[in-house]
PDB file of C-alpha atoms in Angstrom:
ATOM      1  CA  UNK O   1      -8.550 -73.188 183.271  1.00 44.00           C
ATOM      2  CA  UNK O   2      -5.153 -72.884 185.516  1.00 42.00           C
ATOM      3  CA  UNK O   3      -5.218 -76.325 186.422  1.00 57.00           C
ATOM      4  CA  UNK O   4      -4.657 -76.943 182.339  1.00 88.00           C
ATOM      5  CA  UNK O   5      -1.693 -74.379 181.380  1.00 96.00           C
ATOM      6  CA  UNK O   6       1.405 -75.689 181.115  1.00 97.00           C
ATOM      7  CA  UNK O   7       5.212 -73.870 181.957  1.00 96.00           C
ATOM      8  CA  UNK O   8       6.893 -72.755 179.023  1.00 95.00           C
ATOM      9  CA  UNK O   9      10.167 -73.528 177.980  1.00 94.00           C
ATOM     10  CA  UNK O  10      11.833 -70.454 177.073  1.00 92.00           C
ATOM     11  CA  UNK O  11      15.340 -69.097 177.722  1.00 91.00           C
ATOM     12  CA  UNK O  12      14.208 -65.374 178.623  1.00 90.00           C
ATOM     13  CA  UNK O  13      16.827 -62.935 176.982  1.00 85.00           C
ATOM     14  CA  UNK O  14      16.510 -60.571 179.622  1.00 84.00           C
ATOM     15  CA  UNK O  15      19.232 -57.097 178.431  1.00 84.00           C
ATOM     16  CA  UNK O  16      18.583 -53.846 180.366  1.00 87.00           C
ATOM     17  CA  UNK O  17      20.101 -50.729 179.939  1.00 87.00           C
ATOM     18  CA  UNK O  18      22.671 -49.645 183.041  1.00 90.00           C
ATOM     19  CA  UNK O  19      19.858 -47.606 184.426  1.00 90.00           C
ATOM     20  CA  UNK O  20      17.126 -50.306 184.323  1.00 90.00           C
ATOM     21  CA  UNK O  21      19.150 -52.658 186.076  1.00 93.00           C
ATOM     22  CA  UNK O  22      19.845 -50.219 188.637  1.00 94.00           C
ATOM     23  CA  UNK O  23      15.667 -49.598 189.176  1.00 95.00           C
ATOM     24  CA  UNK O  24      15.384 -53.621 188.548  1.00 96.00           C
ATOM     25  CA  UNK O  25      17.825 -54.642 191.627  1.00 96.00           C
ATOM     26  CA  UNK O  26      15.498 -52.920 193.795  1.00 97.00           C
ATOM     27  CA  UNK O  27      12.894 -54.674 192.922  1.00 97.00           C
ATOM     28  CA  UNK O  28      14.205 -58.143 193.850  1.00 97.00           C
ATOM     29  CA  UNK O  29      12.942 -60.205 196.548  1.00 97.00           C
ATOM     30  CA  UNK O  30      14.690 -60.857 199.405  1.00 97.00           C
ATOM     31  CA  UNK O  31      17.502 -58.651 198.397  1.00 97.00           C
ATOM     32  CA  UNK O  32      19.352 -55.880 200.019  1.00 97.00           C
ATOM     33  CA  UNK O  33      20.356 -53.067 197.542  1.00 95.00           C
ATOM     34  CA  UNK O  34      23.529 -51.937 199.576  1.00 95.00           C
ATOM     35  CA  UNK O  35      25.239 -55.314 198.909  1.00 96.00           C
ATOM     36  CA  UNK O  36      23.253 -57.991 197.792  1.00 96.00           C
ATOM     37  CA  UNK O  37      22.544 -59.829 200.994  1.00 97.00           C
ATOM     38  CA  UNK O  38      19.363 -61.903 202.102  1.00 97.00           C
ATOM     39  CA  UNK O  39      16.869 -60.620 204.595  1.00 97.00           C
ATOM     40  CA  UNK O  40      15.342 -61.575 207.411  1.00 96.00           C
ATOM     41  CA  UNK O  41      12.633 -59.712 209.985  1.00 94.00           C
ATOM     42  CA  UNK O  42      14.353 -58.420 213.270  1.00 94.00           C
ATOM     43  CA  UNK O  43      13.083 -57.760 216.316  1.00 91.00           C
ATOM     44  CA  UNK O  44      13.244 -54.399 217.085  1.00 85.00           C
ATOM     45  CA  UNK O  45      12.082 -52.894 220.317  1.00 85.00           C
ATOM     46  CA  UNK O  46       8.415 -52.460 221.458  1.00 88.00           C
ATOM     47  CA  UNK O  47       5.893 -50.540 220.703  1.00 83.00           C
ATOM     48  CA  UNK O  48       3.742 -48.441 223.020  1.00 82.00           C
ATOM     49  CA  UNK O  49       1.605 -51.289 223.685  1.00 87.00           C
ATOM     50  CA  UNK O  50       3.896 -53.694 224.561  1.00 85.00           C
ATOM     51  CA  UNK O  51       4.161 -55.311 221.298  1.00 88.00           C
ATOM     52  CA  UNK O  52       6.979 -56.513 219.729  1.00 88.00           C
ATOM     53  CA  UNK O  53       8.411 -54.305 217.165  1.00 89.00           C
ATOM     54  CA  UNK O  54      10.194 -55.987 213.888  1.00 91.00           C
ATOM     55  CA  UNK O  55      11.874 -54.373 210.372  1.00 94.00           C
ATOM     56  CA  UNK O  56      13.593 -56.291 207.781  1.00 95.00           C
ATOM     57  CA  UNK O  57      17.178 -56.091 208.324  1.00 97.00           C
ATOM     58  CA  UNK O  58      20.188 -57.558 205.783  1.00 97.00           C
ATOM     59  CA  UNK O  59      21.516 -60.711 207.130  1.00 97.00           C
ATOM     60  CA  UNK O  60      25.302 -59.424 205.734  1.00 96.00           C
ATOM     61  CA  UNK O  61      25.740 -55.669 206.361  1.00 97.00           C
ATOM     62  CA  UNK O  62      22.986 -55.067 208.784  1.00 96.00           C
ATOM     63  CA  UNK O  63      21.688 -52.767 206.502  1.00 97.00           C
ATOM     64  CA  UNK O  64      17.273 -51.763 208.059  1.00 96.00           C
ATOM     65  CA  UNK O  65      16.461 -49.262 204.889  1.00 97.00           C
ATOM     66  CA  UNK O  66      14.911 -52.119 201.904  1.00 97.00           C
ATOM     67  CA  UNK O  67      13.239 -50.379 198.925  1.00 98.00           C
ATOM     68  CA  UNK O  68       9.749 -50.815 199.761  1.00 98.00           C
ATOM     69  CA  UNK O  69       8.505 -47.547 197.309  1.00 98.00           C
ATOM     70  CA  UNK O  70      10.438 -46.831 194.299  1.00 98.00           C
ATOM     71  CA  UNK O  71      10.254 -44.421 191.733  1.00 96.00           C
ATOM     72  CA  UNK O  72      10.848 -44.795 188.454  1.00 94.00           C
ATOM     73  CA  UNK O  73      10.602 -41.026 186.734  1.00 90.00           C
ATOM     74  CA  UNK O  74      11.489 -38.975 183.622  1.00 82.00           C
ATOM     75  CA  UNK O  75      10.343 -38.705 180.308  1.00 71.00           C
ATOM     76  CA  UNK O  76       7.993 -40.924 178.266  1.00 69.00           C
ATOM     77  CA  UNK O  77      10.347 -43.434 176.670  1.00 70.00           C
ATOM     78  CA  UNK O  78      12.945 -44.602 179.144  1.00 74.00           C
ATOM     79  CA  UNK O  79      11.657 -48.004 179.207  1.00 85.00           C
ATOM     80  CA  UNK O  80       9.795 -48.129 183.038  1.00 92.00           C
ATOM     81  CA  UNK O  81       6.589 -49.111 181.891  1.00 93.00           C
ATOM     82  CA  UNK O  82       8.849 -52.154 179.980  1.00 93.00           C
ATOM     83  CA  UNK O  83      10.880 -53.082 183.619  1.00 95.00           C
ATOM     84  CA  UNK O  84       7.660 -52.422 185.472  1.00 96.00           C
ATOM     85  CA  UNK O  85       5.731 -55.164 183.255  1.00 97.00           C
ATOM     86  CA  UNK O  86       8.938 -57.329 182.979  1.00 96.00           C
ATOM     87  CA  UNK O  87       9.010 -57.550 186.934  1.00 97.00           C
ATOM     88  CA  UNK O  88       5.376 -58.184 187.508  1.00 98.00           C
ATOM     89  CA  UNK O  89       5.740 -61.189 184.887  1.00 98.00           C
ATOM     90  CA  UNK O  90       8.676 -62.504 186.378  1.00 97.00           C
ATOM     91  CA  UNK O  91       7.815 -62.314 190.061  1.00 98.00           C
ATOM     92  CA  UNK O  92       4.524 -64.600 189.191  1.00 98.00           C
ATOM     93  CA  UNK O  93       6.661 -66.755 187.427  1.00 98.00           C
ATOM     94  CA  UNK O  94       9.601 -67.367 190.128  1.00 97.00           C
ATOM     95  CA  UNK O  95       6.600 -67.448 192.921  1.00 98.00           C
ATOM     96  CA  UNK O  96       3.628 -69.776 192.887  1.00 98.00           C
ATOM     97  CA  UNK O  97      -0.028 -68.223 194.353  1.00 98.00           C
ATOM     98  CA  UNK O  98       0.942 -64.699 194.549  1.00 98.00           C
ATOM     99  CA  UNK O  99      -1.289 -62.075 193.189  1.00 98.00           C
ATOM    100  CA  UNK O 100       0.396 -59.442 191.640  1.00 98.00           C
ATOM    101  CA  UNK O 101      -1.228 -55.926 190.633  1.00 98.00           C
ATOM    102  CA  UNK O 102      -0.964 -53.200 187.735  1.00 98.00           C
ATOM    103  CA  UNK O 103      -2.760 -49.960 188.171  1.00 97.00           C
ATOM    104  CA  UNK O 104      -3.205 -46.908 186.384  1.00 97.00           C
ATOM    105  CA  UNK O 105      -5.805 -44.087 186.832  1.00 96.00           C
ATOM    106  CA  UNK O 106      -8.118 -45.528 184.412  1.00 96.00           C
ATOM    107  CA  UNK O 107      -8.882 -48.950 183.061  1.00 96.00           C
ATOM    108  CA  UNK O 108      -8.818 -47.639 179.455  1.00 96.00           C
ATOM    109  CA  UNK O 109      -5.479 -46.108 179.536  1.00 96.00           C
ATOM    110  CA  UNK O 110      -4.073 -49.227 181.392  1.00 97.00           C
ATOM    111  CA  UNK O 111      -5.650 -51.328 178.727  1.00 96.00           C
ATOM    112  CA  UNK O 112      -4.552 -49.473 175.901  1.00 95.00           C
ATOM    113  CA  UNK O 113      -0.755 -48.928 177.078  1.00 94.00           C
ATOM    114  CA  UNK O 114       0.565 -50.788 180.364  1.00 97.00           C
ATOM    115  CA  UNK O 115      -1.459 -54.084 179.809  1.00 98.00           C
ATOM    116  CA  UNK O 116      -0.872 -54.300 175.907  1.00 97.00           C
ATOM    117  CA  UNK O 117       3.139 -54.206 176.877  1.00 96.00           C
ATOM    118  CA  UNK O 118       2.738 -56.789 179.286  1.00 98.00           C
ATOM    119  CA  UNK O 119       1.181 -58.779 176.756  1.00 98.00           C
ATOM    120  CA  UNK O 120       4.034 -57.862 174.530  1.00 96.00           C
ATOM    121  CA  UNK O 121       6.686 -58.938 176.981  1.00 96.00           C
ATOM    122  CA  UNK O 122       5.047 -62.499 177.532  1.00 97.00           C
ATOM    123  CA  UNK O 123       4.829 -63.026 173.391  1.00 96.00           C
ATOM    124  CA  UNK O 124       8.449 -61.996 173.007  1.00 94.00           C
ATOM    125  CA  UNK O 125       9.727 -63.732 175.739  1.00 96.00           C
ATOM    126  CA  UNK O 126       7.573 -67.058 174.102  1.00 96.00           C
ATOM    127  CA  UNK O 127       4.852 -67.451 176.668  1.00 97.00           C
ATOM    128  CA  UNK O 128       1.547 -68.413 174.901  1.00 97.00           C
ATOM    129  CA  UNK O 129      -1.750 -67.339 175.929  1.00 97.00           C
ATOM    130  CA  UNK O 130      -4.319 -70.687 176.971  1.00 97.00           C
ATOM    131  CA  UNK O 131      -1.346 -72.576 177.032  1.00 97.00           C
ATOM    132  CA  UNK O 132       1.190 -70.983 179.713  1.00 98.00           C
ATOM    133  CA  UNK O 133      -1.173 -68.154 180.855  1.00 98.00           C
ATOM    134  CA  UNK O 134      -5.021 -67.259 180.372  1.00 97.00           C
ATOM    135  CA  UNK O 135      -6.421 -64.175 180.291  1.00 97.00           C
ATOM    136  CA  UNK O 136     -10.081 -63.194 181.606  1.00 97.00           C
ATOM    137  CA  UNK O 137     -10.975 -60.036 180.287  1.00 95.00           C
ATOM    138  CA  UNK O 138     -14.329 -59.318 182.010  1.00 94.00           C
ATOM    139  CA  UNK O 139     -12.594 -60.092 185.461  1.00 95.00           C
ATOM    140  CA  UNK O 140      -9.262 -57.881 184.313  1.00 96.00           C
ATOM    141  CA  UNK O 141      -7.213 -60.889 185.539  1.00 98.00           C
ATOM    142  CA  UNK O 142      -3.937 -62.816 183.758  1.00 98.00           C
ATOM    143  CA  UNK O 143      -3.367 -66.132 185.457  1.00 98.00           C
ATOM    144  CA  UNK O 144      -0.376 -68.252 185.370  1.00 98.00           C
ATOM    145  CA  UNK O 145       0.369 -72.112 184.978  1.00 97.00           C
ATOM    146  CA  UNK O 146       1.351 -71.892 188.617  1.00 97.00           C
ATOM    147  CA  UNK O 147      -2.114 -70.216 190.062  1.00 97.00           C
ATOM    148  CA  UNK O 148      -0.142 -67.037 190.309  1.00 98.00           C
ATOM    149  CA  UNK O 149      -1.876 -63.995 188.938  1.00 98.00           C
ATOM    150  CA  UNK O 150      -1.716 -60.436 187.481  1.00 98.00           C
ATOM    151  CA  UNK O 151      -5.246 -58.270 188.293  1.00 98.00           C
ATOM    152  CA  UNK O 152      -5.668 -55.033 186.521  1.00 98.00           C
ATOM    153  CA  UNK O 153      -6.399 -51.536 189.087  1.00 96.00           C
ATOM    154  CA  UNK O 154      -8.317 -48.461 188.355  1.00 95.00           C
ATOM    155  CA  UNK O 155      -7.169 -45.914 190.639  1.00 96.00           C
ATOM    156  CA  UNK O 156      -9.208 -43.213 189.825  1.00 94.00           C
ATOM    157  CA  UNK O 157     -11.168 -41.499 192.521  1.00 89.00           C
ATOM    158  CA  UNK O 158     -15.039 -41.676 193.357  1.00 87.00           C
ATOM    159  CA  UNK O 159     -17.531 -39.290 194.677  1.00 85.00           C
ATOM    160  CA  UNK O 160     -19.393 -42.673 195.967  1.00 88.00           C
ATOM    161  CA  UNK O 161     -15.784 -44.002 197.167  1.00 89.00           C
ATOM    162  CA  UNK O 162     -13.634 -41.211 198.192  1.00 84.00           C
ATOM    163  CA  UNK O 163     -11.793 -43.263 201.045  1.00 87.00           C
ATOM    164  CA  UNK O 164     -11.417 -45.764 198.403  1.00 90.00           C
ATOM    165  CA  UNK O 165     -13.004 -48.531 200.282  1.00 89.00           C
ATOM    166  CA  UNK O 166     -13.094 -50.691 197.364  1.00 89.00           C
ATOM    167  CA  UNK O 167      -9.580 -52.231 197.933  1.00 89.00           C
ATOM    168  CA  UNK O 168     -10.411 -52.727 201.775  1.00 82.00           C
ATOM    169  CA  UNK O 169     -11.371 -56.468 200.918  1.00 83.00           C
ATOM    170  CA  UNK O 170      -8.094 -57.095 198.579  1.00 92.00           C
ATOM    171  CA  UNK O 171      -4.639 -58.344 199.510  1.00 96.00           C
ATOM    172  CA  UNK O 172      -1.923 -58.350 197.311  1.00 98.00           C
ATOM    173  CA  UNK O 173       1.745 -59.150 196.776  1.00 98.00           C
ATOM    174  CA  UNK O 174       3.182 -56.347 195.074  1.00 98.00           C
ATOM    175  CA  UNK O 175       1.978 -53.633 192.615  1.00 98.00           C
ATOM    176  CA  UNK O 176       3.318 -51.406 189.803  1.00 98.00           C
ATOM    177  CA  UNK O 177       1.209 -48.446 189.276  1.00 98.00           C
ATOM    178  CA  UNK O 178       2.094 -46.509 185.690  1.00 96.00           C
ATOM    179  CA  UNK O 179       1.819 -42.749 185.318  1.00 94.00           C
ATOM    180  CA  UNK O 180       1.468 -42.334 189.148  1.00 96.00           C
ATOM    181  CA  UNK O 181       1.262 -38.600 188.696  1.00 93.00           C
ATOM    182  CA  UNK O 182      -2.219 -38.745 187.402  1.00 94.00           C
ATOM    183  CA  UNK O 183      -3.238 -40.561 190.742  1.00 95.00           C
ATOM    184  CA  UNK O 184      -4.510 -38.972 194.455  1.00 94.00           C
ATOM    185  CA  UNK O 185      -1.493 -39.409 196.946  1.00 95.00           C
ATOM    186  CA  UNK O 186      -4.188 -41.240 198.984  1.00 94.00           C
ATOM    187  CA  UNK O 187      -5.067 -43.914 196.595  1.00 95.00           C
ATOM    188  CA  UNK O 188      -1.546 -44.913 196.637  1.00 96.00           C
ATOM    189  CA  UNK O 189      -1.316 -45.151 200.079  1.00 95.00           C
ATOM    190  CA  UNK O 190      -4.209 -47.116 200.668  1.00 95.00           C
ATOM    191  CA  UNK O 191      -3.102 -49.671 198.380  1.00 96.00           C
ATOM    192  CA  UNK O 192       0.654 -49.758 199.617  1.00 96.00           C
ATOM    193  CA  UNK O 193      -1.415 -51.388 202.826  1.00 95.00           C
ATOM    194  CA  UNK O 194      -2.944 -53.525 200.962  1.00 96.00           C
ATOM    195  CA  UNK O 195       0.100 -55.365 200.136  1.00 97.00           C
ATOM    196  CA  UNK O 196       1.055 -58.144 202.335  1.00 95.00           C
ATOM    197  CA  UNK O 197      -0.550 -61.538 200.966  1.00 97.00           C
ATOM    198  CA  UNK O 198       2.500 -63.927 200.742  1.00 97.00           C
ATOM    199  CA  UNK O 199       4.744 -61.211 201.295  1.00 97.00           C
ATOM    200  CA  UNK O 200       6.864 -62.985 204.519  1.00 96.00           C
ATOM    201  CA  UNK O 201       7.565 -66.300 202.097  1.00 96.00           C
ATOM    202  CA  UNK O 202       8.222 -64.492 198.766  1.00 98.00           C
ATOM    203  CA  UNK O 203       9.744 -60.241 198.935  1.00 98.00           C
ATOM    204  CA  UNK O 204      10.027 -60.454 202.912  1.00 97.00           C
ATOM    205  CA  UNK O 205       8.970 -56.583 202.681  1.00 97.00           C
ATOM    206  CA  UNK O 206       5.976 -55.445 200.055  1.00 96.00           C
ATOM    207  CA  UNK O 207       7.081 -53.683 197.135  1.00 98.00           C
ATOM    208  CA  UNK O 208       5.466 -50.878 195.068  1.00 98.00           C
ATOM    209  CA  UNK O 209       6.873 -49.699 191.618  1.00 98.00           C
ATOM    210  CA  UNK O 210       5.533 -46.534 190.236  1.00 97.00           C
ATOM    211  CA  UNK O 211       6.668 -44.848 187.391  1.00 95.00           C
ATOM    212  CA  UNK O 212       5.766 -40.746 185.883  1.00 92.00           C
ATOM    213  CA  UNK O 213       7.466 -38.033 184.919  1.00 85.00           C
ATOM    214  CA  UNK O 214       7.115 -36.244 188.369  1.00 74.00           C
ATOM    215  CA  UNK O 215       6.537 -32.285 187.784  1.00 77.00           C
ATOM    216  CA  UNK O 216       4.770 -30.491 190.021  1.00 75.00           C
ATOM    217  CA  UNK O 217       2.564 -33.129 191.688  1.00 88.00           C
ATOM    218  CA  UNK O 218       3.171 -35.092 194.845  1.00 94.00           C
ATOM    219  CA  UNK O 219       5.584 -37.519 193.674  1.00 94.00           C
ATOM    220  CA  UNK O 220       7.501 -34.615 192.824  1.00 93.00           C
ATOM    221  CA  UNK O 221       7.277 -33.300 196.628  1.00 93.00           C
ATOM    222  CA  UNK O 222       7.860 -36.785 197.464  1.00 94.00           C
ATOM    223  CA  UNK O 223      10.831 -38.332 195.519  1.00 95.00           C
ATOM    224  CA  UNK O 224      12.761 -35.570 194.136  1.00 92.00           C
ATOM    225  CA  UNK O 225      12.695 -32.360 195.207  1.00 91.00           C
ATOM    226  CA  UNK O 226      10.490 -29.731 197.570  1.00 87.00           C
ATOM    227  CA  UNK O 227       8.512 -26.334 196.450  1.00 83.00           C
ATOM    228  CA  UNK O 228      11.594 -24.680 196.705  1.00 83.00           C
ATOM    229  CA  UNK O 229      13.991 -26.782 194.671  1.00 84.00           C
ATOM    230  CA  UNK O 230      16.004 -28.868 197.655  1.00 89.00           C
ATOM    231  CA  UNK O 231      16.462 -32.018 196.967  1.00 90.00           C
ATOM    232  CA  UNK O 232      14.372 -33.871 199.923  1.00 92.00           C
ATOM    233  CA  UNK O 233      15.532 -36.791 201.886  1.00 94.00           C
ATOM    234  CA  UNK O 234      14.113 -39.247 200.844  1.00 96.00           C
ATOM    235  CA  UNK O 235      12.071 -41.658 203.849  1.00 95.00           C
ATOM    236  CA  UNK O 236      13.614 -44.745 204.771  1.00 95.00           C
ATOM    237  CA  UNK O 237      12.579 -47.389 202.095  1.00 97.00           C
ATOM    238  CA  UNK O 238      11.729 -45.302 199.610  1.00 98.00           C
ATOM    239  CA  UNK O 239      13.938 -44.675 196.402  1.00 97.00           C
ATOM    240  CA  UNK O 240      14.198 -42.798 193.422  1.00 96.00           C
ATOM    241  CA  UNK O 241      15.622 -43.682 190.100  1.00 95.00           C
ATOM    242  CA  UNK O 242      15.871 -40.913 187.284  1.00 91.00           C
ATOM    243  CA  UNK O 243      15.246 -42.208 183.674  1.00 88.00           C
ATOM    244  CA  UNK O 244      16.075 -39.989 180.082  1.00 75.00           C
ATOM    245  CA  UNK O 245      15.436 -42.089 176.403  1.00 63.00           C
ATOM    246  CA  UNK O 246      18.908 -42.527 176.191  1.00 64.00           C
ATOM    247  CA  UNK O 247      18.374 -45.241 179.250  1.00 56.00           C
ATOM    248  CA  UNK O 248      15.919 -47.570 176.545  1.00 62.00           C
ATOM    249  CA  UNK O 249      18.239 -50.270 175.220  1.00 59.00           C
ATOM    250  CA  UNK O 250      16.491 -50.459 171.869  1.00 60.00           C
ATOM    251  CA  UNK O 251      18.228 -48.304 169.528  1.00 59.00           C
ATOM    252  CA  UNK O 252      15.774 -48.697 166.893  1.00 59.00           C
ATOM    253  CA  UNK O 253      13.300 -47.144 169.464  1.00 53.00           C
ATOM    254  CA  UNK O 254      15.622 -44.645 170.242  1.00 51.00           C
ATOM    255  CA  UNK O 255      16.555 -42.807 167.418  1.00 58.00           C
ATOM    256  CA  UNK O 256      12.573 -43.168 166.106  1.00 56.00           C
ATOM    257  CA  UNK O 257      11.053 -42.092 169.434  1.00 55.00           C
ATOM    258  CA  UNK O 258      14.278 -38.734 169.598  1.00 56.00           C
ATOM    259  CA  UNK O 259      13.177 -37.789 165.778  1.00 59.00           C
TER     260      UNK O 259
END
């Protein structure tokens, strides 16, 4: 069926708010978020078994920390899920063969709410399903003209599959998991090492978008603050980027979603 679609042509009208461009800079490929430069892997040092050591360093300002986790948190309504979708989309349409991933902690809420904007992205941007994209449901997968594809994640945990050995057979190019609060810390991690097909030709370092509304559980601990209130340093590559309503562009939205 990929062999068949065809690339649209569209002009994407692509307007974010101030604070979604701020979230959507760090998700670019090959892109330092201090100034803009390129990247390039570095050799840096050994490691205890003699092994060369490298870390993605900016080509400009020498700059080693790269978003590799970020955080997109705050209240329903912001428009993450939106940027989250909108990135996905675009990154399998700028890269050919990559194989992209959306996750949430069920298959039913990612159907009913992350994967139905997706879809709504692609109509309004004037993609056409069977013609620029095709959809198999009972595989959860959304392929592109360009063999590129989106697969759909259930990150809940298992009593059979605690360790969730399910993803050990699955590489991937990048992932944005919705509503990350609802998910184990360790399901996360496990598929943050899953990402690294295509990675070197395409981000240069593997990134994973999450977005919640972090209260009290670990991306809380994590992102924004500890049990006693500090602010927390955040670890190098990861970053956090606060969202309110006020930070959707669409007024319409607003003022409906406020009332």
């Amino acid at each position: 069926m990929a062999k068949r679609l065809v690339p649209p042509n569209i002009t994407i009208n692509f307007a974010p708010s101030e604070r979604q461009m701020e979230l959507w800079e760090k998700l670019q490929p090959n892109r330092c978020d201090r100034c803009g430069g390129k990247l390039e892997m570095r050799r840096h040092g050994i490691d205890g078994h003699g092994d060369p050591v490298y870390e993605p360093t900016c080509v400009n300002c020498g700059n080693t920390d790269i978003p590799e986790q970020i955080l997109g948190g705050g209240a329903a309504g912001g428009g993450k899920t939106f940027i989250g979708t909108s990135w996905l989309a675009i990154s399998c349409m700028t890269f050919p063969d990559i194989l992209m991933a959306v996750g949430r902690l069920t298959l039913k809420s990612l159907k009913e709410s992350t994967w139905r904007t997706l879809l709504n992205v692609l109509k309004n941007w004037g993609l056409k399903e069977d013609v620029n994209y095709h959809i198999i449901n009972q595989a959860g997968t959304l392929t592109f003209w360009n063999g590129s594809t989106i697969i759909m994640m259930e990150l809940s945990p298992s009593l059979q599959d605690p360790d969730y050995n399910r993803f050990g057979s699955i590489e991937i190019t990048g992932a944005f998991v919705d509503e990350v609060a609802e998910i184990p810390e360790k399901a996360i991690e496990i598929l943050a090492s899953r990402i690294r097909y295509k990675v070197a030709e395409t981000f240069v370092v593997g990134k994973l978008f999450m977005s919640c509304n972090p209260t009290q559980q670990w991306p809380r601990r994590t992102f924004v603050m500890d049990d006693d209130g500090e602010p927390v340093k955040l670890q190098r590559g990861y970053r956090y980027v606060p969202f309110r309503v006020d930070d959707n562009p669409d007024e319409e939205f607003r003022r409906v979603y406020i009332n």
